[in-house]
């Protein structure tokens, strides 16, 4: 009888464990199906975009690389947030403890530690539900990026995290305010420079109807609710060379969006540089055709020609706080995202352009030295 009872108990335990395992497997399948569906829908959209638009190569070492990014969708993000914040799961308990800790230990938290937590949480999510085994290594990095971006938006969207980030920016980024003030002063007079003063190759330039004082061709956006002066968006009109790239760079001033999802920031930089490259090649073709060359030989745009164009776009963009924006992106995103690949290449171009502007002197462009002093606060 005792043996029979033991056997029955063992059977009950096994059934309970199998039921629990099945429930866990069902949860895994739900999450896997959701992530798979979203990831594949993103890939489908990317294929459509690639077919509808041709991008010229830039940055030779990155020409074969694809950069993963997906736009924020509130409904999709809400579904994913439920996976991460559910305290019945390991991820939910880990996240809850972290959010409580950053409130209690604000002085001990940094953007680097926040980045480290979100990266580890992304790996934990993938490992817990064995999502990685469904993909070959070739696709796994982009699949991980899909999950990581969701995790970042979830954690950075929490009120306690937003408060912590605001406090860090206020206390630890003060040294950048002086640099940004110098940058704004320089761009004020540099906006009046003609393209040849910036060493822009005329083959990659479109001669507008008015080729001086481009700031007069910028119009205030129809957005009636800017949050601060730096967010007052000036839109470059069609007559301004590289107008679309200029406007994209200006979007970096929407700091609240970037703080909630820094991937928005680095993706904007990447898209702007790609656009500068593409538009420059289009201008090159048009200029050659105007010279009677119907089928000009296209040569990839070199960095020596690309850099002055990026400098011009940054100057015209009304970007006012580039140092704060760049520092935040570098500290909050994983190191590989800011040091390797097309996005990192674009970020380095932006940094170099900002530094070039900071170091610029009016005399180098044939202007009176007093021009700079006149615009000091």
Short mmCIF file of C-alpha atoms in Angstrom, two decimals, residues 56-65 273-274 277 300-303 306 341-342 345-346:
data_model
loop_
_atom_site.label_atom_id
_atom_site.label_comp_id
_atom_site.label_asym_id
_atom_site.label_seq_id
_atom_site.Cartn_x
_atom_site.Cartn_y
_atom_site.Cartn_z
CA UNK A 56 24.70 54.94 -52.78
CA UNK A 57 27.51 53.39 -50.78
CA UNK A 58 29.18 55.44 -48.09
CA UNK A 59 31.89 54.44 -45.63
CA UNK A 60 33.48 51.60 -47.61
CA UNK A 61 33.98 49.39 -44.61
CA UNK A 62 30.25 49.39 -43.82
CA UNK A 63 28.69 48.95 -47.24
CA UNK A 64 27.55 45.35 -46.63
CA UNK A 65 26.10 46.01 -43.21
CA UNK A 273 24.34 61.02 -43.31
CA UNK A 274 22.94 58.46 -45.76
CA UNK A 277 25.51 60.93 -49.42
CA UNK A 300 31.58 56.60 -54.39
CA UNK A 301 31.68 59.78 -52.35
CA UNK A 302 34.91 59.89 -50.33
CA UNK A 303 35.10 61.04 -46.74
CA UNK A 306 31.35 63.93 -47.46
CA UNK A 341 29.02 49.87 -38.15
CA UNK A 342 27.27 52.47 -40.25
CA UNK A 345 30.50 55.89 -38.60
CA UNK A 346 27.73 58.49 -38.91
#
